[in-house]
Amino acid sequence: MFRPMRRFKQQLSKEECEEILNNCKSGVLAVIGDSGYPYAVPLSYVYFNDKIYFHCAKEGHKVDAIANNNSGSL
């Protein structure tokens, strides 16, 4: 699914990633927006049971982008 990191010695373990997700409260969600352009928006989140939860409106750019392509990065 993902390419291997070129500088693999700097790669974080799953435990290190979870520690960051558990200790932080905000991040930047990056998705593919309108016309295939990147769309990034800061948001607050909760990491619980291996899932990331965040509050958002029922409609808007972010929801449309996620509905069109649910791949993203936080």
Short mmCIF file of C-alpha atoms in Angstrom, two decimals:
data_model
loop_
_atom_site.label_atom_id
_atom_site.label_comp_id
_atom_site.label_asym_id
_atom_site.label_seq_id
_atom_site.Cartn_x
_atom_site.Cartn_y
_atom_site.Cartn_z
CA MET A 1 0.00 0.00 0.00
CA PHE A 2 2.74 2.48 0.93
CA ARG A 3 6.26 2.71 -0.38
CA PRO A 4 8.98 1.79 2.10
CA MET A 5 10.66 4.80 3.68
CA ARG A 6 13.94 5.69 2.03
CA ARG A 7 15.42 6.71 5.39
CA PHE A 8 13.91 3.78 7.26
CA LYS A 9 16.04 4.37 10.38
CA GLN A 10 13.91 7.45 11.07
CA GLN A 11 10.62 5.57 10.78
CA LEU A 12 8.49 5.62 13.93
CA SER A 13 7.17 2.39 15.39
CA LYS A 14 3.42 1.83 15.80
CA GLU A 15 3.86 2.41 19.54
CA GLU A 16 5.62 5.75 18.95
CA CYS A 17 2.88 6.83 16.54
CA GLU A 18 0.18 5.90 19.06
CA GLU A 19 1.99 7.82 21.80
CA ILE A 20 1.97 10.94 19.63
CA LEU A 21 -1.71 10.48 18.73
CA ASN A 22 -2.63 9.93 22.39
CA ASN A 23 -0.68 12.93 23.69
CA CYS A 24 -1.69 15.49 21.08
CA LYS A 25 -5.10 17.07 20.67
CA SER A 26 -4.85 18.76 17.31
CA GLY A 27 -3.43 18.11 13.88
CA VAL A 28 -3.88 18.92 10.22
CA LEU A 29 -6.15 16.71 8.15
CA ALA A 30 -5.00 16.51 4.53
CA VAL A 31 -7.28 15.06 1.84
CA ILE A 32 -7.84 15.39 -1.89
CA GLY A 33 -10.20 18.32 -2.42
CA ASP A 34 -12.01 19.83 -5.39
CA SER A 35 -10.53 19.13 -8.83
CA GLY A 36 -7.91 16.82 -7.32
CA TYR A 37 -6.13 19.57 -5.38
CA PRO A 38 -4.79 18.92 -1.88
CA TYR A 39 -6.97 20.30 0.91
CA ALA A 40 -5.61 20.57 4.45
CA VAL A 41 -7.46 21.88 7.47
CA PRO A 42 -6.42 22.11 11.13
CA LEU A 43 -8.69 20.27 13.56
CA SER A 44 -9.00 18.89 17.06
CA TYR A 45 -9.24 15.13 17.38
CA VAL A 46 -9.49 12.20 19.80
CA TYR A 47 -7.59 8.95 19.24
CA PHE A 48 -9.54 6.01 20.70
CA ASN A 49 -9.49 2.27 19.94
CA ASP A 50 -7.15 2.70 16.94
CA LYS A 51 -9.44 5.29 15.35
CA ILE A 52 -9.24 9.06 14.97
CA TYR A 53 -12.44 10.98 15.72
CA PHE A 54 -13.10 14.64 14.97
CA HIS A 55 -16.11 16.92 14.97
CA CYS A 56 -17.31 18.52 11.75
CA ALA A 57 -20.38 19.97 10.10
CA LYS A 58 -22.72 17.67 8.19
CA GLU A 59 -21.83 19.40 4.92
CA GLY A 60 -18.91 21.35 3.53
CA HIS A 61 -15.59 21.03 1.75
CA LYS A 62 -14.05 18.61 4.26
CA VAL A 63 -17.05 16.23 4.24
CA ASP A 64 -17.28 16.35 0.44
CA ALA A 65 -13.56 15.57 0.09
CA ILE A 66 -13.79 12.60 2.48
CA ALA A 67 -16.89 11.29 0.71
CA ASN A 68 -15.11 11.45 -2.67
CA ASN A 69 -11.87 9.79 -1.46
CA ASN A 70 -11.58 8.51 2.11
CA SER A 71 -7.77 8.36 2.03
CA GLY A 72 -6.08 11.11 3.98
CA SER A 73 -3.34 12.05 6.36
CA LEU A 74 -3.33 13.58 9.84
#
